PDB file of C-alpha atoms in Angstrom:
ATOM      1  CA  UNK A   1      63.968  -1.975  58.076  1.00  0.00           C
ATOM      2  CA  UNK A   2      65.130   1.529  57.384  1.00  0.00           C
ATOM      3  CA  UNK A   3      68.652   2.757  57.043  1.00  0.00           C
ATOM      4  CA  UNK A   4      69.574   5.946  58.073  1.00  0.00           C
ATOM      5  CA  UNK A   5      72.167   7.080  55.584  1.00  0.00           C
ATOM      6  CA  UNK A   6      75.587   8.323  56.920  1.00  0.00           C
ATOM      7  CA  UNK A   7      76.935  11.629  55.611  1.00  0.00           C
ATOM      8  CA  UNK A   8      80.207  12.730  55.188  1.00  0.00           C
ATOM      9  CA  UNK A   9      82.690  15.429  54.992  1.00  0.00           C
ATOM     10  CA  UNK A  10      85.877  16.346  54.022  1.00  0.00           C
ATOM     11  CA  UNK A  11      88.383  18.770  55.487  1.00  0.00           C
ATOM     12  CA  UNK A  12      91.529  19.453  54.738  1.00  0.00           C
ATOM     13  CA  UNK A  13      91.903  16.147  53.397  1.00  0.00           C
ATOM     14  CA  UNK A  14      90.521  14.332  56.463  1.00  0.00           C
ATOM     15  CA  UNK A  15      87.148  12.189  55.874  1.00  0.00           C
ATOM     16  CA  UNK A  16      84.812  12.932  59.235  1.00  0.00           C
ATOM     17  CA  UNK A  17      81.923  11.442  60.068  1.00  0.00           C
ATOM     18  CA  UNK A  18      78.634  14.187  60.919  1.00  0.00           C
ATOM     19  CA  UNK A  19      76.252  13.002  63.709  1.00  0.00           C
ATOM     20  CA  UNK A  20      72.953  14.540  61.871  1.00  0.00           C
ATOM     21  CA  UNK A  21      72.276  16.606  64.828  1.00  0.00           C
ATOM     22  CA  UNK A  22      69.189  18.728  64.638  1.00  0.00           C
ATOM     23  CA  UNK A  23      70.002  22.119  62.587  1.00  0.00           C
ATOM     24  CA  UNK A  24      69.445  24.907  65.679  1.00  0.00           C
ATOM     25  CA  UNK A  25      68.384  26.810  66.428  1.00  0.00           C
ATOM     26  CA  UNK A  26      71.124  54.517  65.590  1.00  0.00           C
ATOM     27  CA  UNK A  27      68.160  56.433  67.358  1.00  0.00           C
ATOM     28  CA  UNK A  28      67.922  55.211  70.431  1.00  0.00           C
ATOM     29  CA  UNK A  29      64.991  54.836  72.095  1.00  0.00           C
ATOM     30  CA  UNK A  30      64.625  54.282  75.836  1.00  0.00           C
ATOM     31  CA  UNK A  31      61.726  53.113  77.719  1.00  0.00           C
ATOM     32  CA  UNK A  32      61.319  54.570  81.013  1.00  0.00           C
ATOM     33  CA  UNK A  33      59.413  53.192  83.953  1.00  0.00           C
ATOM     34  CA  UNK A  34      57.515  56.432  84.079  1.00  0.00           C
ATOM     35  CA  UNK A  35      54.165  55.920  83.145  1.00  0.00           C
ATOM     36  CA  UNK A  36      51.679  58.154  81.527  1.00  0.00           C
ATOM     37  CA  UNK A  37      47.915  57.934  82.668  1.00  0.00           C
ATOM     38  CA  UNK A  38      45.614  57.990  79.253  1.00  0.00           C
ATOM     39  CA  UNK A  39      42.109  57.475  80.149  1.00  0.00           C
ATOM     40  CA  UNK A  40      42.625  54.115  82.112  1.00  0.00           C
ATOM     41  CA  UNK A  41      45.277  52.729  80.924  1.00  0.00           C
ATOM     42  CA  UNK A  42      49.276  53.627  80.918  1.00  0.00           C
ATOM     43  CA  UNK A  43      51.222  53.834  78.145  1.00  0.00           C
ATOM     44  CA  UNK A  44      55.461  54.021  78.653  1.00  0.00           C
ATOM     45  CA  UNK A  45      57.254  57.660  78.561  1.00  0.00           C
ATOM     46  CA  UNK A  46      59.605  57.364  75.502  1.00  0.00           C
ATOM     47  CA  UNK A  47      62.937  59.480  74.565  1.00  0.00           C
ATOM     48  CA  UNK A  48      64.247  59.062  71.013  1.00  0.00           C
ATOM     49  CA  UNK A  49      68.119  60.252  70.636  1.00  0.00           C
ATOM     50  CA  UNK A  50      69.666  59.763  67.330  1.00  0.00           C
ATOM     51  CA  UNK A  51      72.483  57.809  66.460  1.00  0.00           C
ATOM     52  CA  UNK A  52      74.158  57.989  62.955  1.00  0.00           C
ATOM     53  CA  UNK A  53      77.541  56.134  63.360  1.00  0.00           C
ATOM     54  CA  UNK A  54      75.978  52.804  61.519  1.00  0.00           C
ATOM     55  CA  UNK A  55      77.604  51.211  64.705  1.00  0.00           C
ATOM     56  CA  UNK A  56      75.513  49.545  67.441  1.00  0.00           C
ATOM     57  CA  UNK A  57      75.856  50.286  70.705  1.00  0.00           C
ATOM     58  CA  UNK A  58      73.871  47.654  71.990  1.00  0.00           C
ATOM     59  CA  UNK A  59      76.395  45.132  73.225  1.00  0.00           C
ATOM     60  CA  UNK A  60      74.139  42.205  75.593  1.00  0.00           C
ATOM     61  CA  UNK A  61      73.035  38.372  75.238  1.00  0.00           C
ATOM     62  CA  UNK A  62      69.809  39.881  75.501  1.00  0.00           C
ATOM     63  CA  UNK A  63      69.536  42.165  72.158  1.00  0.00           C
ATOM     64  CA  UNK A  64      68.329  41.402  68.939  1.00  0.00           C
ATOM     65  CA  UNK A  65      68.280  43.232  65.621  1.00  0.00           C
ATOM     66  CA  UNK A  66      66.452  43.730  62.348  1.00  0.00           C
ATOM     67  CA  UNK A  67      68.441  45.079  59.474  1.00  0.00           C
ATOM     68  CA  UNK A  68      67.665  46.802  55.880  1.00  0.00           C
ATOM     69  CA  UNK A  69      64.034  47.640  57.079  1.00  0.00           C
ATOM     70  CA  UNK A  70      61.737  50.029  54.916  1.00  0.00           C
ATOM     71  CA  UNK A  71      61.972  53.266  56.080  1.00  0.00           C
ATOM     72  CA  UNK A  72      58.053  53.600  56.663  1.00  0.00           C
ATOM     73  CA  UNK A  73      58.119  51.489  59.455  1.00  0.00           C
ATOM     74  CA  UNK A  74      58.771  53.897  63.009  1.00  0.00           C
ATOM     75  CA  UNK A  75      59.811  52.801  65.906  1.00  0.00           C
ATOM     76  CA  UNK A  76      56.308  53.031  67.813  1.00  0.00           C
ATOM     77  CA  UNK A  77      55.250  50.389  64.930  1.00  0.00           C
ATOM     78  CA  UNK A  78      58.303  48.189  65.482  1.00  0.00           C
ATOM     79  CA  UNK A  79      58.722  48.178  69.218  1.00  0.00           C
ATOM     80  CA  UNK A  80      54.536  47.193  69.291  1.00  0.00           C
ATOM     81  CA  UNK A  81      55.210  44.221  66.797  1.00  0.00           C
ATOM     82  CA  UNK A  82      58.741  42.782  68.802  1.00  0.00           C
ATOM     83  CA  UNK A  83      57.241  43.470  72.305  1.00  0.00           C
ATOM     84  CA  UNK A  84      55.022  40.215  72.104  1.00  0.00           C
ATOM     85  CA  UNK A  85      58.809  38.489  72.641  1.00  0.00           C
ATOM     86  CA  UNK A  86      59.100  40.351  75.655  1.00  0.00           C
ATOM     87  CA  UNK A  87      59.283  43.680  77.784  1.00  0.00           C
ATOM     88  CA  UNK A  88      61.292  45.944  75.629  1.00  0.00           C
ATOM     89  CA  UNK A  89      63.828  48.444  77.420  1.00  0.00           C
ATOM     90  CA  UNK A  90      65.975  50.035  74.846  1.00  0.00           C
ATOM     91  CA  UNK A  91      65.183  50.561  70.850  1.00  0.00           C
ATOM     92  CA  UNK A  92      67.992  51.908  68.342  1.00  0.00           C
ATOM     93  CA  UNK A  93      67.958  52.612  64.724  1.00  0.00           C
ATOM     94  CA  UNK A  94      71.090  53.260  62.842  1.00  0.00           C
ATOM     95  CA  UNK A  95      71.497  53.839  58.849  1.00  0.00           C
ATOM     96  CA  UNK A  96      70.964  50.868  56.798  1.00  0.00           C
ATOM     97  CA  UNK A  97      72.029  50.301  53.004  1.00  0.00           C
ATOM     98  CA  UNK A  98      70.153  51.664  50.024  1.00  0.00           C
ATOM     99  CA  UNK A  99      68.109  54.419  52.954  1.00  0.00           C
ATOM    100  CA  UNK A 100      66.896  51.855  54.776  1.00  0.00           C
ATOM    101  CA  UNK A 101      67.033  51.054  58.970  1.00  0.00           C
ATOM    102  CA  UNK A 102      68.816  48.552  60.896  1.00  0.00           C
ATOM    103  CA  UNK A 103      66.863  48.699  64.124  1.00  0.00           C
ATOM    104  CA  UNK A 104      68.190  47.054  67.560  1.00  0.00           C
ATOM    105  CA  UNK A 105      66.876  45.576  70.086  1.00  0.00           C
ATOM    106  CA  UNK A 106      67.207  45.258  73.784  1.00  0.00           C
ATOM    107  CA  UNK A 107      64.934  42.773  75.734  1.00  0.00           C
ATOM    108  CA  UNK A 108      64.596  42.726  79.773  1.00  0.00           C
ATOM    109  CA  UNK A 109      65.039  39.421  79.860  1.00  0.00           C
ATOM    110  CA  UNK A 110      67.319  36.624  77.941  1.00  0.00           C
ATOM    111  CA  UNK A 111      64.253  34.774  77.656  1.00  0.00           C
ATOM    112  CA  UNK A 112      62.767  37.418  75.587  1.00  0.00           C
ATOM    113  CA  UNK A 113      65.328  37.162  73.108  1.00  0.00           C
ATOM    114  CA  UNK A 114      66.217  33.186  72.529  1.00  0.00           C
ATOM    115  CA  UNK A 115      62.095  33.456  72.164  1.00  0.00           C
ATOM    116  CA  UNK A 116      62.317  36.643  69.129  1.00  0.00           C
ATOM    117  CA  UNK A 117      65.084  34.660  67.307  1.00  0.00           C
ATOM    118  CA  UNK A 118      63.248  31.276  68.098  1.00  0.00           C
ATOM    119  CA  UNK A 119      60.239  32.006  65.943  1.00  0.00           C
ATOM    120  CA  UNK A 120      62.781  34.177  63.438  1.00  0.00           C
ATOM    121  CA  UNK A 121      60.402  37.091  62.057  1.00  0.00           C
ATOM    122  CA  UNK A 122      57.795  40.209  62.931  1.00  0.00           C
ATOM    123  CA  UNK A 123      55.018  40.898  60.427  1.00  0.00           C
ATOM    124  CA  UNK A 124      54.732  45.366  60.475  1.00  0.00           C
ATOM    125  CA  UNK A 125      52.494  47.062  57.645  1.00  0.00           C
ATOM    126  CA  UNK A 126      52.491  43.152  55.997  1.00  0.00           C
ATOM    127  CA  UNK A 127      55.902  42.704  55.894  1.00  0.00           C
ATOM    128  CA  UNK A 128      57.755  40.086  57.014  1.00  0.00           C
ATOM    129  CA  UNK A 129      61.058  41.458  59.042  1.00  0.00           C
ATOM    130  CA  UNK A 130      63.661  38.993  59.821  1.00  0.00           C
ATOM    131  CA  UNK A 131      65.065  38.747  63.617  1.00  0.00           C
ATOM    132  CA  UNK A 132      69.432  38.391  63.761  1.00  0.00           C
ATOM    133  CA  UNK A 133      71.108  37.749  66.789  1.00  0.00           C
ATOM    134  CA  UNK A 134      73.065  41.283  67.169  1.00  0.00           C
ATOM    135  CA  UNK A 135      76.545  41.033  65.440  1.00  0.00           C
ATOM    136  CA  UNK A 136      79.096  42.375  67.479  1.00  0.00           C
ATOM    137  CA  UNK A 137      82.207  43.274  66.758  1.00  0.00           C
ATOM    138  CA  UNK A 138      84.280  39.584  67.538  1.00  0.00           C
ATOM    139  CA  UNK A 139      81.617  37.919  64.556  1.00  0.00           C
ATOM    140  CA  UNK A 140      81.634  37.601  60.879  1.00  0.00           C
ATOM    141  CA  UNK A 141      79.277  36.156  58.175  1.00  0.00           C
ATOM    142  CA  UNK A 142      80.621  33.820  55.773  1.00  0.00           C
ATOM    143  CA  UNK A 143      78.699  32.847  52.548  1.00  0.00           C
ATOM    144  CA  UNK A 144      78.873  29.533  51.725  1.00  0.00           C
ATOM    145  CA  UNK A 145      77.746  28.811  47.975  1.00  0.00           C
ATOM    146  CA  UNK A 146      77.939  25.261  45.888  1.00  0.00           C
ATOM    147  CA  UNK A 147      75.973  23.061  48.433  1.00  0.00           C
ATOM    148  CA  UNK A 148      74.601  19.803  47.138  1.00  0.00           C
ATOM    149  CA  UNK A 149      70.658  20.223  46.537  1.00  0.00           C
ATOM    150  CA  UNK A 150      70.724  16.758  48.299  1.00  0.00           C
ATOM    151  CA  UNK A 151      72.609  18.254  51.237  1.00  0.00           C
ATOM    152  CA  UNK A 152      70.518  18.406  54.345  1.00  0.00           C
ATOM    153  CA  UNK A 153      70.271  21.352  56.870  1.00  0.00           C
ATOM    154  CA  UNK A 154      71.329  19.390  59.648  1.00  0.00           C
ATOM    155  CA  UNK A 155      74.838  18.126  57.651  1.00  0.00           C
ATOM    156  CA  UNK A 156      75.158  21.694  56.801  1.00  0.00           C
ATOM    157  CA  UNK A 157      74.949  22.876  60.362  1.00  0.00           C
ATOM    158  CA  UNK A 158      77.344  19.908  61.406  1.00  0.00           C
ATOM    159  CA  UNK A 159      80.298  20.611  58.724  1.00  0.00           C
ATOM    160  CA  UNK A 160      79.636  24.364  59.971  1.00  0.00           C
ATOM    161  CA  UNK A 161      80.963  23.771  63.520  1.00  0.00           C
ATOM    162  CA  UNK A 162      83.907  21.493  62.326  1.00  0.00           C
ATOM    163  CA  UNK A 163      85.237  24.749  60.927  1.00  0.00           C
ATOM    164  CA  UNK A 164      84.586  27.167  63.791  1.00  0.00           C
ATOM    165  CA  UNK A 165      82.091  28.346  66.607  1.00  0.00           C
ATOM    166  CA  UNK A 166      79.086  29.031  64.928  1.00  0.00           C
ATOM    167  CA  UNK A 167      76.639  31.172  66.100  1.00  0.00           C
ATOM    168  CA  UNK A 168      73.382  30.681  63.697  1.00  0.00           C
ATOM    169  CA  UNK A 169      73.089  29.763  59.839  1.00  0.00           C
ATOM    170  CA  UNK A 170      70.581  31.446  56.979  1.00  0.00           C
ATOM    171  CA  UNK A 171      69.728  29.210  53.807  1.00  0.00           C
ATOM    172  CA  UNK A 172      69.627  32.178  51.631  1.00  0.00           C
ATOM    173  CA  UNK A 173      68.469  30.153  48.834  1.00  0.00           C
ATOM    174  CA  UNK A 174      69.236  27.064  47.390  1.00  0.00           C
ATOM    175  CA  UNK A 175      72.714  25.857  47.527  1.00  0.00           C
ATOM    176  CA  UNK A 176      73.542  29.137  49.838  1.00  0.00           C
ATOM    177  CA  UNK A 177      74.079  29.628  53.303  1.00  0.00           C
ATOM    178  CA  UNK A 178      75.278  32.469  55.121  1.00  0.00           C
ATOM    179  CA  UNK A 179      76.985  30.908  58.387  1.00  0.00           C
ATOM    180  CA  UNK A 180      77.712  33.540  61.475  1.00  0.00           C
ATOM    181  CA  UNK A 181      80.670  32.610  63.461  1.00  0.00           C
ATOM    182  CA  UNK A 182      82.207  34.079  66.454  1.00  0.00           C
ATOM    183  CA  UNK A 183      85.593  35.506  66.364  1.00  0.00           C
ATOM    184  CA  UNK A 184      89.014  35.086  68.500  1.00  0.00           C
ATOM    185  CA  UNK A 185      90.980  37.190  66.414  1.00  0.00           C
ATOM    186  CA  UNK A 186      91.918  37.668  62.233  1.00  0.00           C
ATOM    187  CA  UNK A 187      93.660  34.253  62.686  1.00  0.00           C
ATOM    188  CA  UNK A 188      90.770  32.291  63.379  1.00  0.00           C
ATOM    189  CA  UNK A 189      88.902  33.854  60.455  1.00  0.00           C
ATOM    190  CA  UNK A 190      91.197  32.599  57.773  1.00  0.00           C
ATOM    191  CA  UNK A 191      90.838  29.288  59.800  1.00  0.00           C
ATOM    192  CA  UNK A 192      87.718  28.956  59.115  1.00  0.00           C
ATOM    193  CA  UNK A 193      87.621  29.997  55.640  1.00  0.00           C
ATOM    194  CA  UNK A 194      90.325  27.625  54.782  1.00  0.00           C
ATOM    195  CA  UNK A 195      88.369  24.808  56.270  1.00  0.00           C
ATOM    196  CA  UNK A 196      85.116  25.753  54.602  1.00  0.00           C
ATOM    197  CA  UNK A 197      86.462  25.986  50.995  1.00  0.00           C
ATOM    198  CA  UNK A 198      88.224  22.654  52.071  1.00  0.00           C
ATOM    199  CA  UNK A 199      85.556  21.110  52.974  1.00  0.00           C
ATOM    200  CA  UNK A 200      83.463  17.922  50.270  1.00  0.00           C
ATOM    201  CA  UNK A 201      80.026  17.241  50.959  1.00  0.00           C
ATOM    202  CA  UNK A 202      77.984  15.001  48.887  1.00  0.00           C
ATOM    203  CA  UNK A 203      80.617  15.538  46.452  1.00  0.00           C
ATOM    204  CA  UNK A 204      80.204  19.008  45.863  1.00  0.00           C
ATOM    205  CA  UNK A 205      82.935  21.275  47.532  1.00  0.00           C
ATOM    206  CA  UNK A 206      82.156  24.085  49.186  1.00  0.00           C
ATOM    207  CA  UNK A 207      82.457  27.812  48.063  1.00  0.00           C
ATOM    208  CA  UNK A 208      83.453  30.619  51.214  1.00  0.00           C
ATOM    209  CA  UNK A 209      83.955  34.047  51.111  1.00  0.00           C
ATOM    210  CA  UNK A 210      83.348  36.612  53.961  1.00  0.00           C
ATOM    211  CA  UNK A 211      80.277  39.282  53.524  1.00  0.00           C
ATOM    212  CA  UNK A 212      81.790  42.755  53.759  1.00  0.00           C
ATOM    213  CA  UNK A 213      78.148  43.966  54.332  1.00  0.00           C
ATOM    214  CA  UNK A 214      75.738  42.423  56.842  1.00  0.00           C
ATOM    215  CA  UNK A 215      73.520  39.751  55.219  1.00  0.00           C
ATOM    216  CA  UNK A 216      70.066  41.613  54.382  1.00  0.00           C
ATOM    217  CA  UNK A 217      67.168  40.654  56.273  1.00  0.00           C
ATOM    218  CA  UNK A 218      64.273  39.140  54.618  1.00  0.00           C
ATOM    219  CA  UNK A 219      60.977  41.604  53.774  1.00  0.00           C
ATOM    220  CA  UNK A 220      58.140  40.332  52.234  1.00  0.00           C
ATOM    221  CA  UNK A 221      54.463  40.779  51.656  1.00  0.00           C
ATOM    222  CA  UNK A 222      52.214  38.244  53.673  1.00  0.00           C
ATOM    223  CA  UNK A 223      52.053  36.767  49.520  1.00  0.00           C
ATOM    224  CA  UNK A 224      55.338  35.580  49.748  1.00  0.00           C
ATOM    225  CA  UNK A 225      56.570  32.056  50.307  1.00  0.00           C
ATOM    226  CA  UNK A 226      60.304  32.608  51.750  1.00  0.00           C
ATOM    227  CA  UNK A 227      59.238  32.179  54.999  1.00  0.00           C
ATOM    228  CA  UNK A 228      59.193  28.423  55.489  1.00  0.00           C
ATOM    229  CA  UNK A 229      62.535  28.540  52.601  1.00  0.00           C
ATOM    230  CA  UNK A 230      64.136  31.037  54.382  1.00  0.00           C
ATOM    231  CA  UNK A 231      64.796  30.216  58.355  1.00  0.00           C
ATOM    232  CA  UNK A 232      66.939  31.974  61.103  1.00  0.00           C
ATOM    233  CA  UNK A 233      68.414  29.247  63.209  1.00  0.00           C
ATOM    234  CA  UNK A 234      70.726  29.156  65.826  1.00  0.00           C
ATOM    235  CA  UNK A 235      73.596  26.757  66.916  1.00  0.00           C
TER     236      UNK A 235
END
């Protein structure tokens, strides 16, 4: 007979049992629904505005974004790869770090984007673009660091939401998360810091620390091997 082992943490002192639930999942262009005839088929009218306040304006359940991609990769490229998710109604690019783009994305439907962060990534030009739910401004991204190698994903996610709402986690590498958590106000993010660097697993205790930047997505040639090491999922 096999035992399923039990895994606990510790908070602020207090020993909790985790249930081992599953761990879960600018320019601005607009699409109009004028059409242009080419030959015999119809292609959408696009404007293009620019946008260079590094702040999104995209603020819906619906929109997802892409940050720190190469700036070689246009929109007509990007909107082509993320439009398999879904009908695509508004595109924006705003100024990454290092002169690259952060690129939002607004889907028709809500479908279309629990589907784009569902499968994570886009491949454009053989790179590998990672898909973030869009940050707005009542979340942060804490970086957890000095997780046990024997630590699963699903305790991780588990001792996540004992310290706050979280919205999604990122295994950056081993023994490092970055955990996105929704906001009520500066309060609740020293909350949950003080839980998280509170908080024993496995006997290794946890190191938090906010990320004044956004977390960078991940870009890769098709070579690479991050993509099953490296997964978007959300809570």
């Amino acid at each position: 007979m096999t035992v399923r082992p039990q895994h606990f943490v510790k908070i602020n002192g207090t020993k909790k049992k985790l249930n081992g639930s599953p761990f879960k999942e600018d320019s601005c262009l607009n699409i109009k629904d004028v059409s242009l005839k080419v030959g015999n088929s119809f292609v959408p009218s696009l404007d293009l505005e620019n946008n260079n306040s590094g702040r999104s304006t995209f603020r819906t359940s619906s929109s997802v974004t892409i940050k720190n991609a190469p700036s070689i990769i246009d929109f007509l490229e990007l909107k082509e790869a993320i439009s398999v998710f879904g009908k695509v109604i508004k595109v924006s690019r705003r100024p990454g770090t290092y002169g690259l783009d952060n690129w939002d994305i607004e889907f028709k439907r809500l479908k279309s984007s629990k589907k784009a962060l569902s499968v994570g990534y886009i491949t454009v030009k053989k790179m590998h673009l990672r898909i973030w739910p869009l940050q707005s401004l009542e979340t942060v991204i804490v970086r957890i660091s000095n997780i046990s190698l024997e630590t699963a994903d699903s305790t991780i996610h588990s001792a996540c939401k004992l310290c706050g709402s979280l919205k999604g986690l990122v295994r950056m590498k081993e023994g490092v998360v970055d955990a996105l958590f929704s906001l009520k106000g500066e309060t609740d993010t020293k909350s949950i810091l003080k839980k998280l660097n509170s908080t024993v697993v496995d006997e290794s205790k946890w190191s938090a620390h906010l990320q004044q930047s956004e977390s960078p997505s991940m870009t890769m040639t098709e070579n690479g091997n991050a993509e099953g090491d490296l997964g978007f999922k959300i809570g």
